[in-house]
Coordinates of C-alpha atoms in Angstrom, one line a residue:
M1 CA -10.2 -58.0 8.4
V2 CA -12.7 -57.2 5.7
N3 CA -15.4 -56.6 8.2
M4 CA -13.1 -54.2 10.1
K5 CA -12.6 -52.2 6.9
K6 CA -16.3 -52.0 6.2
L7 CA -16.9 -50.9 9.8
L8 CA -14.3 -48.1 9.5
L9 CA -15.7 -47.0 6.1
I10 CA -19.3 -46.9 7.6
F11 CA -17.9 -45.0 10.5
F12 CA -16.2 -42.3 8.5
I13 CA -19.2 -42.0 6.1
S14 CA -21.5 -41.5 9.2
V15 CA -19.2 -38.9 10.7
A16 CA -19.0 -37.0 7.3
S17 CA -22.8 -37.2 7.0
V18 CA -23.3 -35.8 10.4
Q19 CA -20.9 -33.0 9.7
L20 CA -22.5 -32.1 6.4
A21 CA -25.9 -32.1 8.1
L22 CA -24.5 -29.6 10.6
A23 CA -23.0 -27.4 7.8
Q24 CA -24.0 -23.8 7.7
H25 CA -24.2 -22.0 4.4
F26 CA -24.0 -18.2 3.8
I27 CA -23.9 -15.6 1.1
S28 CA -21.7 -12.7 2.2
L29 CA -21.2 -9.2 1.0
S30 CA -17.9 -7.5 1.9
G31 CA -16.2 -4.2 1.6
Q32 CA -12.5 -3.4 2.2
F33 CA -10.3 -0.3 2.5
G34 CA -6.6 -0.1 2.9
E35 CA -3.2 1.2 1.9
H36 CA -1.9 0.1 -1.5
S37 CA 1.8 0.2 -2.3
W38 CA 4.5 -1.7 -4.1
V39 CA 7.3 -3.9 -2.9
G40 CA 10.3 -5.2 -4.9
D41 CA 13.7 -4.4 -6.2
V42 CA 13.3 -0.6 -6.7
P43 CA 16.3 1.7 -6.1
S44 CA 15.3 3.6 -3.0
A45 CA 18.0 6.3 -3.6
T46 CA 16.1 7.8 -6.5
L47 CA 12.6 6.3 -6.2
S48 CA 10.1 5.9 -3.4
S49 CA 6.6 4.6 -3.2
G50 CA 4.1 7.0 -1.8
F51 CA 0.8 6.5 0.0
G52 CA -1.8 4.6 -2.0
L53 CA -5.4 3.6 -1.7
G54 CA -7.0 0.2 -2.2
T55 CA -10.7 -0.5 -2.0
G56 CA -12.9 -3.4 -3.0
L57 CA -16.4 -4.8 -3.0
G58 CA -17.2 -8.5 -3.2
V59 CA -19.8 -11.3 -2.9
S60 CA -19.0 -14.8 -1.7
Y61 CA -20.4 -18.2 -0.8
E62 CA -19.2 -19.3 2.6
L63 CA -19.4 -22.7 4.3
K64 CA -19.0 -23.2 8.0
V65 CA -18.7 -26.8 9.4
D66 CA -18.0 -26.8 13.1
H67 CA -14.7 -24.8 13.3
F68 CA -13.9 -25.1 9.6
L69 CA -14.5 -22.1 7.3
M70 CA -14.3 -21.8 3.6
S71 CA -15.0 -18.8 1.3
L72 CA -15.2 -18.6 -2.5
G73 CA -16.3 -15.5 -4.3
V74 CA -15.7 -12.7 -6.7
T75 CA -14.5 -9.1 -6.0
G76 CA -14.0 -5.9 -7.8
N77 CA -10.9 -3.9 -6.7
Y78 CA -9.7 -0.4 -7.3
S79 CA -6.1 0.7 -6.5
H80 CA -4.4 4.1 -6.7
S81 CA -0.7 4.3 -6.0
T82 CA 2.1 6.9 -6.5
F83 CA 5.8 7.1 -6.9
F84 CA 8.0 10.1 -6.1
S85 CA 11.4 10.4 -7.7
H86 CA 14.3 12.8 -7.8
E87 CA 16.9 12.4 -10.6
A88 CA 19.5 14.5 -12.5
V89 CA 19.7 13.8 -16.2
E90 CA 22.8 14.9 -18.0
K91 CA 23.1 15.8 -21.8
R92 CA 26.5 16.2 -23.5
W93 CA 26.7 18.8 -26.2
N94 CA 29.6 18.9 -28.7
D95 CA 30.2 22.5 -30.0
A96 CA 31.7 21.3 -33.2
D97 CA 28.8 19.0 -34.0
L98 CA 26.3 21.8 -33.3
G99 CA 28.2 24.2 -35.6
G100 CA 29.3 26.5 -32.8
H101 CA 25.8 27.1 -31.4
T102 CA 26.5 26.2 -27.8
P103 CA 25.8 29.2 -25.4
T104 CA 28.5 31.9 -25.2
V105 CA 29.5 33.1 -21.8
D106 CA 32.2 35.8 -21.5
G107 CA 33.4 34.8 -24.9
V108 CA 33.8 31.1 -24.0
R109 CA 32.3 28.4 -26.2
G110 CA 33.0 24.7 -26.4
N111 CA 31.8 21.3 -25.3
F112 CA 29.6 21.4 -22.3
T113 CA 27.2 19.4 -20.1
Y114 CA 23.6 20.4 -19.8
V115 CA 21.7 19.0 -16.8
Y116 CA 18.0 18.6 -16.1
D117 CA 17.6 18.3 -12.4
F118 CA 14.1 16.8 -11.9
F119 CA 12.4 17.0 -8.5
K120 CA 8.9 16.7 -7.2
R121 CA 8.2 14.1 -9.9
Q122 CA 5.0 12.2 -9.2
D123 CA 3.8 9.1 -11.1
A124 CA 0.3 8.0 -10.3
Y125 CA -1.1 4.6 -11.3
Q126 CA -4.8 3.5 -11.2
N127 CA -6.0 0.0 -11.7
V128 CA -9.4 -1.8 -11.6
T129 CA -9.4 -5.6 -11.5
V130 CA -11.7 -8.5 -11.0
Q131 CA -10.4 -11.1 -8.5
V132 CA -11.6 -14.6 -7.5
P133 CA -10.6 -15.3 -3.9
L134 CA -10.4 -18.8 -2.5
M135 CA -9.9 -18.8 1.3
L136 CA -9.8 -21.6 3.9
G137 CA -9.6 -21.1 7.7
G138 CA -11.1 -21.7 11.0
T139 CA -13.0 -20.2 14.0
W140 CA -12.5 -20.0 17.7
N141 CA -15.3 -18.5 19.8
K142 CA -15.8 -15.1 18.3
F143 CA -12.5 -15.0 16.3
Y144 CA -11.7 -16.3 12.8
F145 CA -8.9 -16.5 10.3
L146 CA -8.7 -17.1 6.6
L147 CA -5.7 -18.0 4.4
G148 CA -5.6 -18.5 0.7
A149 CA -5.1 -16.9 -2.7
K150 CA -6.8 -14.2 -4.8
F151 CA -6.7 -14.9 -8.6
E152 CA -6.9 -11.8 -10.8
T153 CA -9.0 -12.9 -13.8
F154 CA -8.8 -9.7 -15.9
T155 CA -8.1 -6.0 -15.7
L156 CA -11.0 -3.6 -16.5
W157 CA -9.0 -0.4 -16.7
G158 CA -5.5 0.9 -15.9
S159 CA -4.0 4.4 -16.3
W160 CA -0.8 6.3 -15.6
N161 CA -0.2 10.1 -15.3
A162 CA 2.8 12.1 -14.2
S163 CA 4.3 15.6 -13.9
A164 CA 7.5 17.0 -12.5
A165 CA 9.3 20.2 -11.6
Y166 CA 12.9 20.7 -12.7
N167 CA 15.9 23.0 -12.7
T168 CA 18.5 23.2 -15.5
Y169 CA 22.1 24.3 -15.5
G170 CA 25.3 23.7 -17.5
A171 CA 29.0 23.4 -17.2
Y172 CA 31.8 23.9 -19.8
D173 CA 34.6 21.4 -20.0
A174 CA 37.0 24.3 -20.4
I175 CA 35.9 26.1 -17.2
L176 CA 36.2 23.7 -14.2
G177 CA 34.1 24.3 -11.1
E178 CA 31.7 26.8 -12.6
E179 CA 28.1 26.2 -13.5
L180 CA 25.8 28.3 -15.7
R181 CA 22.6 29.0 -13.8
H182 CA 19.7 31.5 -13.7
M183 CA 20.1 32.3 -17.4
P184 CA 16.6 31.7 -19.0
E185 CA 17.7 33.3 -22.2
H186 CA 20.1 30.4 -22.7
G187 CA 17.7 27.8 -21.4
F188 CA 18.9 27.5 -17.8
F189 CA 15.7 27.7 -15.7
D190 CA 14.8 27.5 -12.1
K191 CA 11.7 25.7 -10.9
E192 CA 10.1 25.0 -14.2
Q193 CA 7.1 22.7 -14.5
T194 CA 6.6 20.0 -17.1
D195 CA 3.4 19.3 -18.8
E196 CA 1.2 16.5 -17.5
F197 CA 1.6 13.2 -19.3
S198 CA -0.8 10.3 -19.2
S199 CA -1.4 7.0 -21.0
P200 CA -3.2 3.7 -20.5
A201 CA -1.3 1.3 -18.1
S202 CA -1.1 -2.4 -18.8
F203 CA -0.9 -4.4 -15.5
N204 CA -0.1 -8.1 -15.6
L205 CA -2.6 -10.5 -14.2
N206 CA -1.4 -11.7 -10.8
V207 CA -1.9 -14.2 -8.0
L208 CA -2.0 -12.7 -4.5
A209 CA -1.3 -14.5 -1.3
S210 CA -3.9 -13.4 1.2
A211 CA -4.5 -13.6 4.9
E212 CA -7.4 -12.3 7.0
I213 CA -8.0 -12.3 10.8
G214 CA -10.8 -10.8 12.8
A215 CA -13.9 -11.3 15.0
W216 CA -17.6 -12.1 14.6
L217 CA -20.0 -9.4 15.8
V218 CA -22.7 -11.6 17.3
P219 CA -24.5 -10.3 20.4
E220 CA -24.7 -13.6 22.4
Q221 CA -27.3 -12.2 24.8
K222 CA -29.8 -12.1 21.9
Y223 CA -29.1 -15.2 19.9
S224 CA -26.4 -17.7 19.2
F225 CA -24.3 -17.9 16.1
S226 CA -26.1 -21.0 14.8
R227 CA -29.5 -19.2 15.0
A228 CA -28.6 -15.8 13.7
K229 CA -29.9 -15.1 10.2
T230 CA -27.5 -12.1 9.6
I231 CA -24.0 -12.1 11.0
Y232 CA -21.4 -9.3 10.9
R233 CA -17.7 -9.6 11.1
V234 CA -14.7 -7.2 10.9
G235 CA -11.1 -8.1 10.3
A236 CA -7.7 -7.0 9.1
Y237 CA -6.3 -8.3 5.8
V238 CA -3.0 -8.3 3.9
D239 CA -2.5 -9.2 0.2
C240 CA 0.8 -9.5 -1.6
G241 CA 1.3 -10.3 -5.2
A242 CA 3.4 -13.4 -6.2
L243 CA 4.1 -12.4 -9.8
N244 CA 5.6 -9.3 -11.5
A245 CA 2.9 -6.7 -11.8
Y246 CA 4.4 -4.6 -14.6
D247 CA 6.8 -5.2 -17.5
F248 CA 9.8 -2.9 -17.9
S249 CA 12.8 -2.3 -20.3
A250 CA 16.3 -1.8 -18.9
M251 CA 17.1 0.3 -22.0
R252 CA 14.2 2.7 -21.6
S253 CA 14.7 6.1 -19.8
P254 CA 11.9 7.7 -17.8
Y255 CA 12.8 11.1 -19.5
V256 CA 12.8 12.2 -23.1
T257 CA 15.0 15.3 -23.5
P258 CA 15.7 17.5 -26.6
D259 CA 18.0 15.9 -29.2
Q260 CA 20.0 19.1 -29.7
Y261 CA 20.8 22.5 -28.1
V262 CA 19.3 25.5 -29.9
E263 CA 21.1 28.7 -29.0
N264 CA 19.0 31.6 -27.6
N265 CA 15.9 29.5 -27.9
P266 CA 14.8 28.5 -24.4
D267 CA 11.5 27.1 -25.6
A268 CA 13.4 24.3 -27.4
M269 CA 15.0 23.2 -24.1
R270 CA 11.5 23.0 -22.5
K271 CA 10.4 20.2 -24.9
L272 CA 10.5 17.4 -22.4
A273 CA 8.4 14.3 -22.1
L274 CA 7.9 11.9 -19.1
V275 CA 7.7 8.2 -19.7
D276 CA 5.7 5.7 -17.7
L277 CA 8.1 5.2 -14.8
L278 CA 7.5 1.5 -14.0
S279 CA 8.1 0.6 -17.6
T280 CA 11.7 2.1 -17.5
D281 CA 15.0 1.4 -16.0
A282 CA 14.1 3.5 -12.9
R283 CA 13.3 0.0 -11.4
T284 CA 15.4 -3.1 -11.8
D285 CA 13.4 -6.3 -11.4
L286 CA 10.2 -7.5 -9.7
V287 CA 7.6 -5.0 -8.6
L288 CA 4.8 -6.6 -6.5
P289 CA 1.5 -5.1 -5.4
F290 CA 1.0 -5.0 -1.6
E291 CA -2.1 -4.0 0.3
L292 CA -2.9 -3.8 4.0
G293 CA -6.3 -2.8 5.4
V294 CA -9.6 -3.4 7.1
K295 CA -12.5 -5.6 5.8
F296 CA -16.1 -5.6 6.9
T297 CA -18.4 -8.5 5.9
V298 CA -22.2 -9.1 6.2
M299 CA -23.2 -12.8 6.1
F300 CA -26.7 -13.9 5.2
R301 CA -27.6 -17.4 6.3
L302 CA -29.1 -19.7 3.6
P303 CA -32.0 -21.9 4.6
A304 CA -30.8 -25.4 5.6
P305 CA -32.7 -28.4 4.1
V306 CA -35.2 -29.8 6.6
P307 CA -36.6 -33.3 6.4
C308 CA -40.2 -33.4 5.2
V309 CA -42.1 -34.9 8.1
I310 CA -45.5 -34.9 6.3
C311 CA -44.0 -36.7 3.4
Q312 CA -42.7 -39.4 5.6
E313 CA -46.1 -39.8 7.3
E314 CA -47.8 -40.1 3.9
K315 CA -45.3 -42.8 2.8
L316 CA -46.0 -44.8 6.0
K317 CA -49.8 -44.5 5.5
S318 CA -49.5 -45.7 1.9
K319 CA -47.5 -48.7 2.9
A320 CA -50.1 -49.5 5.6

């Protein structure tokens, strides 16, 4: 029984040694390009994710043993994504609290509702990160696949900027069914434009589940895969974050409007500010990064260790 265990151990060690001797080692350079967006619990009625851009450059060590493939490297990634939103924000003004300085229309004053109707709001986010991808997979003929994870180690830079157009109108409690519009002297505007707002954006470090599938570009009529010094491959990839990418506050509004109404002072009603959308209650819970695109890789074969025949001959001569 003991001899059988030793024989099995020797057998497995021999197989592993043969496989390692046949291992192929590469250094690869890669570039990727795709569409970057967000998935998660975001109310689609008022908020939608627009087209985004994701690019990256990376360098990796790759190991190929028979049909097994492993890749470990580091990549720099840039993403640009946008959100478009449309929302009406109401402000309630109490005439008594404002000392009778609500707008007068046909001799009517009183409590009224002032509405900012925002449209064409666009929030753009940019992010530069460093990732460490660890991928395992296999090969069949000219095709390959890789599955694994990409670990974001740190964020180099992040930013947010936004602007929006808006209309304003009002309605008195005492006059049902009638709205005050097209009165710029009272602060009721059509198609006004906000200023542009920007600030640094703080993205959380993430772990992304990743998959890649594609084909080797090896002209078999010239040389085989095992002999080629430079090998090219192209594939499609998909990345999806597993952790919340951005913190938010359910008590924070994406809009800052004037604290009070100032009669016959339209400039006071233009004092608006936009707040970083993903950090506010415009979203509800998880927001995950998602990217789908194309990846191109160039692999450079590393020299394999070759037994020194001359050294072996010299050892034999010295023993003789």
